[in-house]
XYZ file of C-alpha atoms in Angstrom:
697
model
C 25.850 66.032 -113.210
C 23.617 63.904 -111.079
C 25.094 61.241 -108.926
C 24.434 57.596 -110.011
C 22.708 55.801 -107.273
C 24.088 52.535 -108.443
C 23.576 50.634 -111.759
C 21.865 51.698 -114.957
C 18.483 51.662 -113.406
C 19.256 53.684 -110.254
C 20.597 56.569 -112.212
C 17.096 57.235 -113.722
C 14.760 56.205 -110.967
C 13.539 57.773 -107.870
C 12.779 56.032 -104.606
C 10.067 56.667 -102.046
C 10.936 59.279 -99.558
C 9.309 57.227 -96.843
C 9.809 56.225 -93.291
C 13.450 56.042 -92.446
C 12.834 54.471 -88.997
C 9.913 52.596 -87.509
C 7.857 54.699 -85.287
C 9.248 54.900 -81.841
C 12.732 54.464 -83.062
C 15.483 57.109 -83.237
C 16.445 59.736 -80.589
C 14.022 59.619 -77.671
C 13.163 62.375 -75.220
C 14.160 62.339 -71.605
C 17.618 60.824 -71.849
C 18.808 62.877 -68.916
C 20.910 62.315 -65.792
C 18.870 62.445 -62.741
C 17.446 61.749 -59.435
C 19.293 58.369 -58.906
C 22.635 59.904 -60.127
C 23.834 60.418 -63.576
C 22.286 57.855 -65.851
C 20.075 57.016 -68.847
C 16.774 56.641 -66.859
C 14.280 59.468 -67.380
C 14.130 60.846 -63.663
C 10.256 60.949 -63.272
C 10.150 57.218 -63.757
C 11.735 56.807 -60.253
C 8.964 58.737 -58.713
C 6.330 56.733 -60.517
C 7.759 53.497 -59.081
C 8.630 54.668 -55.581
C 5.678 53.040 -53.939
C 6.075 49.522 -55.428
C 4.535 50.362 -58.697
C 5.763 49.353 -62.165
C 6.111 51.165 -65.367
C 6.326 50.316 -69.056
C 9.543 51.639 -70.677
C 11.468 51.734 -73.939
C 15.029 50.806 -73.458
C 17.538 51.684 -76.116
C 21.081 50.201 -76.136
C 24.255 51.007 -78.195
C 23.963 47.605 -79.854
C 21.522 44.659 -80.166
C 24.021 42.228 -78.358
C 23.214 44.087 -75.131
C 19.554 43.403 -75.129
C 19.781 39.947 -73.472
C 21.370 41.549 -70.430
C 18.731 44.370 -70.407
C 15.896 41.806 -70.454
C 16.985 40.545 -67.063
C 15.787 43.787 -65.401
C 12.046 43.271 -66.054
C 9.333 41.508 -68.082
C 9.764 41.802 -71.922
C 6.663 43.150 -73.571
C 7.846 43.770 -77.134
C 10.960 42.735 -79.052
C 12.179 44.279 -82.260
C 13.643 42.662 -85.286
C 16.366 45.192 -86.089
C 16.528 47.944 -83.577
C 18.775 47.886 -80.503
C 15.641 48.459 -78.438
C 13.175 46.415 -76.211
C 9.974 47.338 -74.362
C 9.920 46.267 -70.656
C 7.720 46.444 -67.551
C 9.972 47.262 -64.715
C 9.889 48.255 -61.004
C 12.090 50.571 -59.149
C 14.888 47.929 -58.656
C 14.790 47.355 -62.405
C 15.172 50.965 -63.018
C 18.180 51.211 -60.724
C 19.720 48.286 -62.530
C 19.112 49.915 -65.910
C 20.694 53.231 -64.707
C 23.824 51.458 -63.930
C 24.013 49.006 -66.688
C 26.767 49.702 -69.456
C 25.439 50.130 -73.062
C 22.074 51.556 -72.055
C 21.535 54.716 -73.972
C 18.007 55.790 -72.752
C 15.047 54.515 -70.810
C 11.854 56.443 -71.245
C 8.207 55.665 -70.634
C 6.223 53.857 -73.347
C 3.326 56.137 -73.553
C 0.122 55.387 -75.485
C -0.475 58.287 -77.782
C -3.445 59.326 -79.944
C -2.986 59.086 -83.778
C -0.479 61.594 -84.791
C -2.277 62.834 -87.850
C -4.865 64.251 -85.414
C -1.859 65.903 -83.511
C -0.252 67.229 -86.664
C -3.297 68.711 -88.090
C -3.966 70.340 -84.826
C -0.284 71.496 -84.786
C -0.604 73.369 -88.032
C -4.050 74.703 -87.131
C -6.107 72.778 -89.792
C -8.636 71.818 -87.130
C -9.493 75.558 -86.982
C -9.594 75.892 -90.674
C -11.913 72.915 -90.917
C -14.162 74.525 -88.328
C -14.216 77.574 -90.401
C -15.345 75.660 -93.494
C -11.896 75.936 -95.024
C -11.614 72.252 -96.299
C -10.112 72.641 -99.829
C -13.582 72.141 -101.381
C -13.696 72.654 -105.045
C -9.901 72.099 -105.505
C -7.869 68.963 -106.462
C -4.466 67.617 -105.302
C -2.604 65.170 -107.528
C -0.685 62.513 -105.699
C 2.095 61.244 -107.772
C 2.991 57.975 -105.972
C 2.278 54.332 -105.704
C -1.416 54.705 -106.503
C -4.257 55.050 -103.960
C -6.571 52.533 -102.361
C -9.540 54.153 -103.982
C -12.146 52.242 -101.857
C -10.642 52.919 -98.414
C -13.289 54.436 -96.245
C -10.952 57.158 -95.109
C -10.835 58.413 -98.722
C -14.543 57.707 -99.593
C -15.523 59.977 -102.401
C -12.307 61.768 -102.675
C -10.490 60.002 -105.537
C -12.143 61.525 -108.652
C -9.420 60.980 -111.403
C -7.057 58.076 -111.768
C -3.950 57.816 -114.035
C -0.992 55.429 -114.344
C 2.465 55.945 -115.919
C 4.477 52.967 -115.032
C 7.388 51.854 -117.242
C 8.050 48.322 -118.684
C 11.696 47.729 -119.287
C 12.999 44.269 -119.301
C 16.630 45.507 -119.585
C 16.293 47.727 -116.554
C 14.400 44.923 -114.786
C 11.122 46.940 -114.358
C 7.557 45.949 -114.985
C 4.324 48.098 -115.032
C 2.153 48.421 -111.980
C -0.819 49.694 -114.065
C -3.726 47.117 -113.440
C -3.601 46.234 -117.166
C 0.124 45.878 -117.267
C 0.456 48.609 -119.867
C 2.981 51.385 -119.532
C -0.025 53.986 -119.285
C -3.467 53.687 -118.281
C -6.178 56.216 -117.567
C -9.718 55.925 -116.074
C -11.331 54.349 -113.089
C -9.243 51.698 -111.492
C -5.940 52.695 -113.353
C -4.251 53.861 -110.108
C -5.998 51.596 -107.538
C -3.352 50.282 -105.070
C -5.449 47.311 -104.310
C -5.623 45.856 -107.755
C -3.450 44.553 -110.509
C 0.327 43.988 -109.795
C 0.034 46.132 -106.644
C -2.111 43.439 -105.102
C 0.666 40.784 -105.678
C 2.043 39.500 -102.390
C 5.493 41.180 -101.714
C 4.748 44.401 -103.622
C 4.227 47.346 -101.346
C 2.011 49.884 -102.894
C 0.737 51.446 -99.560
C 2.730 54.671 -99.604
C 0.487 56.622 -101.862
C -2.625 55.794 -99.853
C -0.952 57.052 -96.757
C -0.036 60.310 -98.497
C -3.513 60.741 -99.952
C -4.984 60.324 -96.427
C -2.858 63.054 -94.971
C -3.961 65.320 -97.844
C -7.708 64.685 -97.887
C -8.779 61.881 -95.528
C -12.075 62.146 -93.636
C -12.484 59.964 -90.616
C -15.978 61.094 -89.606
C -17.901 58.131 -88.334
C -15.054 55.581 -88.861
C -13.782 53.537 -85.972
C -10.043 53.745 -85.362
C -9.534 56.368 -87.961
C -7.799 59.834 -87.581
C -10.298 62.585 -87.594
C -9.286 64.029 -90.912
C -6.503 65.057 -93.236
C -5.500 68.758 -93.894
C -8.080 69.312 -96.682
C -10.891 66.764 -96.292
C -13.008 68.557 -98.958
C -10.406 68.426 -101.624
C -10.544 65.808 -104.489
C -7.582 63.554 -105.120
C -6.103 62.818 -108.530
C -4.347 59.489 -107.966
C -1.380 58.993 -110.225
C 0.714 55.716 -110.132
C 4.251 56.615 -111.225
C 6.174 53.725 -109.864
C 7.257 50.339 -111.461
C 8.030 46.987 -109.849
C 11.704 45.894 -109.830
C 12.923 42.402 -109.129
C 16.586 43.158 -109.215
C 18.411 42.422 -105.924
C 21.007 45.041 -106.704
C 18.309 47.813 -107.240
C 16.249 46.691 -104.242
C 19.288 46.594 -101.929
C 18.828 42.787 -101.398
C 15.118 42.988 -100.590
C 13.181 42.343 -103.847
C 10.722 42.957 -105.195
C 10.654 46.825 -104.609
C 9.235 49.776 -106.453
C 10.995 52.634 -108.055
C 9.839 55.556 -110.264
C 11.426 56.658 -113.443
C 11.833 60.333 -114.135
C 10.148 59.785 -117.431
C 7.096 58.455 -115.730
C 6.968 61.459 -113.489
C 7.303 64.014 -116.442
C 4.506 62.260 -118.250
C 2.380 62.496 -115.235
C 3.272 66.089 -114.697
C 2.434 66.908 -118.238
C -1.149 65.386 -117.725
C -1.764 67.295 -114.583
C -0.890 70.514 -116.433
C -3.332 69.460 -119.286
C -6.083 68.901 -116.656
C -5.390 72.274 -115.171
C -5.610 73.903 -118.546
C -8.821 71.992 -119.267
C -10.514 73.432 -116.206
C -9.702 71.136 -113.329
C -8.923 73.342 -110.339
C -5.685 71.609 -109.335
C -4.068 73.364 -106.337
C -0.964 71.135 -105.763
C 0.979 68.253 -106.995
C 2.436 65.967 -104.176
C 5.874 64.350 -104.899
C 6.736 62.346 -101.871
C 9.673 60.637 -103.601
C 13.276 61.561 -104.637
C 16.951 60.631 -104.771
C 20.449 62.039 -105.050
C 22.060 64.826 -103.038
C 21.906 68.401 -104.159
C 23.250 71.393 -102.221
C 22.388 73.917 -104.897
C 19.251 74.205 -107.176
C 19.180 71.624 -109.985
C 18.429 73.743 -113.028
C 19.185 70.867 -115.335
C 16.609 68.578 -113.826
C 14.324 67.272 -116.604
C 11.120 67.747 -114.564
C 11.879 71.532 -114.070
C 10.140 72.865 -117.228
C 6.840 71.238 -116.544
C 7.119 72.140 -112.856
C 7.762 75.793 -113.917
C 4.678 75.602 -116.226
C 2.459 74.305 -113.434
C 3.555 77.030 -111.162
C 2.796 79.688 -113.755
C -0.597 78.029 -114.231
C -1.314 78.302 -110.427
C -0.383 74.843 -109.384
C 2.178 74.272 -106.587
C 4.478 71.303 -106.999
C 5.137 70.156 -103.377
C 8.221 67.836 -103.052
C 9.814 66.065 -100.128
C 13.279 67.107 -98.959
C 14.364 63.632 -98.325
C 15.335 61.560 -95.268
C 19.150 61.459 -95.399
C 19.845 63.917 -92.558
C 21.775 66.087 -95.059
C 22.540 69.322 -93.181
C 22.760 71.439 -96.357
C 21.233 69.470 -99.202
C 17.974 67.871 -100.480
C 17.095 65.101 -102.897
C 15.691 65.697 -106.380
C 13.018 66.792 -107.374
C 13.104 68.929 -104.215
C 16.091 70.659 -105.636
C 14.086 72.156 -108.425
C 13.792 75.902 -107.792
C 10.126 76.275 -108.693
C 9.125 73.273 -106.495
C 8.042 73.978 -102.955
C 10.481 71.668 -100.894
C 9.377 70.343 -97.534
C 11.276 69.077 -94.433
C 9.959 67.347 -91.434
C 9.570 68.390 -87.823
C 8.714 66.395 -84.637
C 5.589 66.882 -82.720
C 7.517 69.247 -80.336
C 8.541 71.514 -83.241
C 12.037 70.194 -83.428
C 13.815 69.100 -86.705
C 13.180 65.360 -87.242
C 16.494 63.618 -86.976
C 16.154 62.135 -90.429
C 15.010 65.157 -92.441
C 17.234 66.888 -94.923
C 17.516 70.692 -94.276
C 19.279 73.733 -95.380
C 18.742 76.789 -97.766
C 16.899 74.699 -100.423
C 14.162 73.648 -97.958
C 11.227 76.132 -98.394
C 8.764 74.904 -95.593
C 8.586 72.471 -92.717
C 5.665 70.390 -91.622
C 5.084 67.592 -89.090
C 6.568 64.296 -90.313
C 6.925 61.912 -87.269
C 4.518 59.153 -86.271
C 1.872 60.228 -88.764
C -1.045 57.900 -88.724
C -2.888 57.638 -92.016
C -4.764 55.208 -94.332
C -3.121 52.103 -95.874
C -4.599 49.474 -98.259
C -6.787 46.951 -96.639
C -8.887 49.500 -94.835
C -6.487 50.185 -92.007
C -4.258 52.865 -90.646
C -0.638 52.923 -89.676
C 1.969 55.497 -88.429
C 5.006 56.496 -90.554
C 7.813 58.787 -90.424
C 9.339 60.758 -93.197
C 9.427 63.968 -95.155
C 6.914 61.876 -97.383
C 4.478 62.491 -94.502
C 5.348 66.203 -94.099
C 4.933 66.994 -97.756
C 1.164 66.229 -98.048
C 0.549 68.545 -95.031
C 1.837 71.300 -97.274
C -0.070 70.061 -100.452
C -3.304 70.044 -98.421
C -2.487 73.477 -97.126
C -2.304 74.726 -100.724
C -5.791 73.220 -101.417
C -7.135 75.113 -98.354
C -5.464 78.330 -99.469
C -6.650 77.900 -103.079
C -10.209 77.607 -101.825
C -9.775 80.781 -99.604
C -7.756 82.872 -102.116
C -8.862 81.642 -105.511
C -7.148 84.652 -107.310
C -3.710 84.507 -105.758
C -0.707 83.018 -107.411
C 1.485 80.223 -106.107
C 4.165 82.848 -105.319
C 1.667 84.783 -103.136
C 0.311 81.590 -101.368
C 3.786 80.355 -100.650
C 4.859 83.654 -99.278
C 1.865 83.635 -97.049
C 2.785 80.240 -95.690
C 6.369 81.348 -94.995
C 5.381 84.615 -93.271
C 2.800 82.945 -91.101
C 4.819 79.883 -90.229
C 6.726 79.219 -87.071
C 10.362 79.672 -87.522
C 12.467 76.517 -87.049
C 16.105 77.675 -86.547
C 18.943 75.445 -87.042
C 22.616 75.505 -88.107
C 22.680 77.150 -91.484
C 19.240 78.258 -91.988
C 15.785 79.020 -90.519
C 12.715 77.447 -92.171
C 9.073 78.160 -91.312
C 6.839 75.300 -90.184
C 3.461 75.966 -91.737
C 0.591 77.394 -89.543
C -2.328 77.179 -91.775
C -4.960 78.805 -89.525
C -2.907 81.991 -89.604
C -2.898 81.953 -93.391
C -6.356 80.705 -94.174
C -8.188 82.566 -91.408
C -7.471 86.237 -91.899
C -8.635 88.828 -89.282
C -12.432 89.171 -88.985
C -13.406 92.311 -90.763
C -13.946 95.013 -88.360
C -12.472 93.251 -85.264
C -10.203 95.550 -83.500
C -9.986 93.778 -80.283
C -8.945 90.338 -81.529
C -11.931 88.411 -80.137
C -13.542 87.535 -83.424
C -16.461 89.942 -83.151
C -16.702 93.115 -85.320
C -16.373 96.437 -83.328
C -17.416 99.993 -83.948
C -15.156 103.029 -84.185
C -16.552 106.642 -83.921
C -15.370 110.218 -83.564
C -17.116 112.630 -81.196
C -17.555 116.416 -81.597
C -14.632 117.005 -79.200
C -12.325 115.239 -81.715
C -11.839 112.106 -79.663
C -11.651 108.718 -81.204
C -13.616 105.856 -79.544
C -13.722 102.110 -79.843
C -17.063 100.362 -79.051
C -16.317 96.606 -78.631
C -18.858 94.336 -80.483
C -20.579 91.702 -78.420
C -21.314 89.410 -81.408
C -25.044 90.074 -81.137
C -25.204 93.495 -82.688
C -24.858 95.075 -79.272
C -21.821 97.109 -78.204
C -19.895 97.073 -74.948
C -18.475 99.988 -72.884
C -16.448 102.264 -75.105
C -12.734 102.753 -74.957
C -10.973 105.961 -75.971
C -8.216 105.174 -78.442
C -7.441 108.663 -79.779
C -7.652 112.025 -78.028
C -8.155 115.284 -79.958
C -7.350 115.979 -83.532
C -9.772 113.691 -85.150
C -12.501 116.277 -85.782
C -13.479 116.313 -89.345
C -11.644 112.986 -90.017
C -13.028 110.178 -92.059
C -12.236 106.802 -90.547
C -12.787 103.279 -91.230
C -11.419 99.956 -89.905
C -11.386 97.022 -92.274
C -8.251 95.510 -93.659
C -4.981 94.170 -92.443
C -2.765 97.000 -93.739
C 0.481 95.997 -91.937
C 0.364 92.175 -92.705
C 0.165 91.037 -89.101
C -3.350 89.613 -89.253
C -5.037 92.464 -87.257
C -7.573 94.849 -88.578
C -6.047 98.333 -88.861
C -7.699 101.759 -88.882
C -7.333 103.921 -91.990
C -8.321 107.636 -91.974
C -8.268 110.821 -93.956
C -6.992 113.438 -91.524
C -6.413 117.035 -92.654
C -6.124 115.867 -96.261
C -3.825 112.988 -95.777
C -4.549 109.244 -95.920
C -3.040 107.369 -93.016
C -2.801 103.782 -91.727
C -2.928 103.447 -87.889
C -1.571 100.092 -87.047
C -3.670 97.979 -84.590
C -1.252 96.820 -81.761
C -4.033 94.897 -80.137
C -7.295 95.592 -78.301
C -7.604 98.707 -80.404
C -4.391 100.306 -79.276
C -2.986 102.215 -82.207
C 0.670 102.300 -83.282
C 2.632 105.062 -85.046
C 0.583 106.123 -88.092
C 1.970 105.525 -91.579
C 1.142 107.936 -94.341
C -0.319 106.452 -97.612
C -0.887 109.485 -99.787
C -2.123 113.073 -99.771
C -5.790 113.645 -100.625
C -8.266 116.569 -100.481
C -9.520 117.468 -97.046
C -13.098 116.905 -98.409
C -12.338 113.222 -99.343
C -14.316 110.615 -97.430
C -13.487 106.894 -97.199
C -16.541 104.905 -97.964
C -15.427 101.307 -98.431
C -12.244 99.756 -97.243
C -11.879 96.130 -98.260
C -10.226 93.753 -100.740
C -11.828 95.111 -103.837
C -9.590 93.432 -106.408
C -9.279 90.154 -104.623
C -5.503 90.099 -104.379
C -5.446 89.352 -100.620
C -4.699 93.026 -99.788
C -6.941 95.862 -98.474
C -8.059 98.596 -100.870
C -10.098 101.754 -100.536
C -13.097 103.331 -102.207
C -13.451 107.053 -101.415
C -15.595 110.034 -102.605
C -14.482 113.498 -103.344
C -17.107 115.738 -104.610
C -19.331 113.888 -107.085
C -16.667 111.265 -108.080
C -16.076 107.765 -106.600
C -12.371 106.815 -106.569
C -10.500 103.483 -105.983
C -7.132 103.037 -104.395
C -5.565 99.614 -104.638
C -3.476 98.796 -101.496
C -0.553 96.561 -100.525
C -0.124 95.174 -97.112
C 3.290 95.021 -95.567
C 5.342 96.527 -92.777
C 5.189 99.608 -94.815
C 1.817 99.588 -96.641
C 1.109 101.738 -99.836
C -1.726 102.538 -102.145
C -1.833 103.042 -105.866
C -2.785 106.316 -107.540
C -6.459 107.151 -107.656
C -8.642 105.793 -110.323
C -12.026 107.505 -111.098
C -15.001 105.008 -111.096
C -17.392 107.641 -112.296
C -19.752 110.430 -111.168
C -22.072 109.953 -108.191
C -24.757 112.442 -107.124
C -23.365 114.582 -104.435
C -26.515 114.337 -102.316
C -26.292 110.526 -101.987
C -24.551 109.332 -98.950
C -22.324 106.283 -99.533
C -21.131 103.603 -97.145
C -20.317 99.898 -97.193
C -21.865 96.873 -95.604
C -19.035 94.766 -96.744
C -19.830 91.818 -98.834
C -23.618 91.726 -98.554
C -24.358 89.153 -101.101
C -21.411 86.805 -100.161
C -19.773 86.751 -103.559
C -16.314 88.073 -102.425
C -16.882 91.533 -103.731
C -17.150 94.827 -101.739
C -20.662 96.283 -102.131
C -22.012 99.929 -101.598
C -24.944 101.079 -99.602
C -26.526 104.320 -100.866
C -28.967 106.652 -98.985
C -30.666 109.570 -100.694
C -31.422 112.194 -98.133
C -34.194 113.648 -100.210
C -36.463 110.708 -99.565
C -34.596 108.582 -97.148
C -34.378 105.680 -99.644
C -31.829 103.068 -99.028
C -30.328 101.054 -101.959
C -27.687 98.474 -102.275
C -25.126 98.275 -105.286
C -23.457 94.996 -105.778
C -19.669 95.155 -106.452
C -18.384 93.169 -109.431
C -15.164 91.018 -109.775
C -13.503 93.738 -111.817
C -13.210 95.954 -108.747
C -14.631 99.015 -110.417
C -18.234 98.522 -111.318
C -21.486 97.929 -109.454
C -24.655 96.228 -110.485
C -28.024 98.061 -110.634
C -29.179 98.663 -107.150
C -31.543 96.690 -104.945
C -34.212 98.888 -103.307
C -34.637 98.342 -99.400
C -37.145 100.985 -98.623
C -37.517 104.572 -97.522
C -37.484 106.880 -94.420
C -33.977 105.863 -93.295
C -33.432 109.445 -91.909
C -30.280 110.113 -89.929
C -30.548 113.819 -89.196
C -28.515 114.669 -92.203
C -25.776 112.473 -91.240
C -24.454 109.561 -93.546
C -26.007 106.307 -92.809
C -23.122 103.968 -91.921
C -22.653 100.305 -91.585
C -20.813 97.816 -89.556
C -17.476 96.643 -90.826
C -18.977 93.114 -91.430
C -21.137 90.528 -89.618
C -21.865 92.066 -86.402
C -24.156 89.224 -85.014
C -21.871 86.375 -86.451
C -24.592 84.888 -88.473
C -22.712 84.855 -91.832
C -24.819 87.895 -93.300
C -23.640 91.560 -93.447
C -25.384 93.873 -90.890
C -25.214 97.582 -90.258
C -25.323 100.158 -87.430
C -26.867 103.515 -88.178
C -27.382 106.812 -86.362
C -30.945 108.047 -86.055
C -32.404 111.484 -85.866
C -33.361 111.096 -82.176
C -29.677 110.484 -81.256
C -29.809 106.882 -80.790
C -27.703 104.216 -82.548
C -29.677 101.417 -84.267
C -28.572 97.806 -85.294
C -29.954 96.533 -88.527
C -29.900 92.917 -88.793
C -28.743 91.287 -91.975
C -31.524 89.448 -93.842
C -31.774 86.010 -95.158
C -32.155 87.382 -98.600
C -28.620 87.680 -99.911
C -29.581 90.898 -101.559
C -30.511 92.781 -98.366
C -29.072 93.533 -94.930
C -32.335 94.549 -93.517
C -34.437 91.982 -91.596
C -37.180 93.308 -89.403
C -37.207 96.514 -87.392
C -33.869 98.083 -86.132
C -32.678 97.403 -82.594
C -31.600 100.251 -80.494
C -28.100 99.550 -79.140
C -27.001 103.108 -78.012
C -29.245 105.543 -76.342
C -28.939 109.296 -76.930
C -25.938 111.363 -77.863
C -25.187 109.674 -81.225
C -26.360 112.761 -83.037
C -22.980 114.282 -81.967
C -20.999 111.513 -83.657
C -19.087 113.067 -86.522
C -17.846 109.916 -88.303
C -18.535 106.355 -87.674
C -17.205 103.143 -89.270
């Protein structure tokens, strides 16, 4: 049974999981004993004032009655209505008085900081994902909250759908916040937090606008705005699910207030599921609300069936853990097992004092002093798991853009695996690190510098790494394997061990192996994938079936085979599947995704006439379009024409390196035509000796 929060209404309604303390309140850093003896003053403050200077400090006392005494030590700059805290300007003598004064808990410098949304998005790496074009474009996030100020400049163009489910119940003391006053409303303006009852003095509908800004705000060109939210390219589905209450009992003596009935939330979730099924690319639902205390999963929650259905349809329901400082419990709906429950961290990656925590919390995200949009065109900071939750909802939008075919289970597992572990009594919960999840290793980059490299075997059986320069040129080679590589077929594309590094795969003496990349091309202990025929050649490693794991295309005799892979500490491949007969005289290699559609393509060279052709991979992972003709006379002294692992000159188009009959290595620049990686004459990047190269990838 759920606990009753108080009264008939409270048992059915959820409250906002919003700021539990004003920004700047709560435990403060630097409450150490120090230079002037054991005391509450942060030691560096004595150094700052030793030459007669003054410093602006926040002083926290055990109770408000002690503030008058504290005020005598300096100039009062800021007073607070409810907190046992004051902000003063003091000199060294004032610090010494404070250090000895009974009742003073801490004295720390009042530092002017930049907007925390900028700090929090950098913390999780979304500044890097934005720079890489991972903005959540093409996806939507549903914000079930107090509506959204749809005309706020930070959200310009982002709110594409509006819905309202807001109950009218005179007995319960609730009235609708839909602009028309109806219990349900759809269409433009229906969730606008700046119109209808939400615009009435005393009714605070700012919460949803703040949440939406963290998800998808864009501050480009705006004065005083944060730079951006986590997914500034995602669309917002704004849903008003709160009602107005005038009951002093429900509002804890501060009426009017807002609350959300579970029935309103279920109606909204149902509508989001319908939108998803109708074709809207909904990546996540944000629920920064909740109530109750649950130490175990709440299987009986009436929202669970639709949350389950959303997850099965590819929509993550992201819910706040709550702000009660529970050490082993969360609020509902965060207790629903199929929801992704989010706790809050501080900007130094510590647990926020207010956050609920424990085994039911799936992920952590920044949730203190988060600056975002509010109605009226302004911006304000807030604390709470309400602020952490949209960081994760926005992350799902970015990941959905990046990995459109992966399930919610797979995306959640990725965020957990890539997150920074936050360890505390009773559990360890990962704080999301979005850039690690959304920016996989650069294909072909063995050195970790973001530039594709080249790996080759010489006639003596040595394995060499040629670092790419990002221009198509190559640096001084590094030997990464001595002896035993003669006759092997090698390639390096794909993270086989799940550590975001490109590993090397090779057929050696008839067995298929993964050689983990330990960094800078250093190879770890090899892992056997399967046994093959010694004549099998790897032609195209890459994510053929778009499941986020590397796969392999290989030839044996006249047949092309496919092996689906899994990436983990112990990788594996499926049994071989024949993709059909290919002429044995044709040399096959792979330029990666030449036409930038997400599929692995094949490059073919017919030694009989030197013709070069591209066959475009299809989403089914097993078929290729009719070829695109590049030209003739691409001779390589009877050796296979081979390609770069990916974009060697970092211009966004697949390139290739190839050996030539005169023993040189040539770089072929990718062309502006998406159907061809040949643009102008080849550039010599390796002089002489390349005719001795046995295998190159």
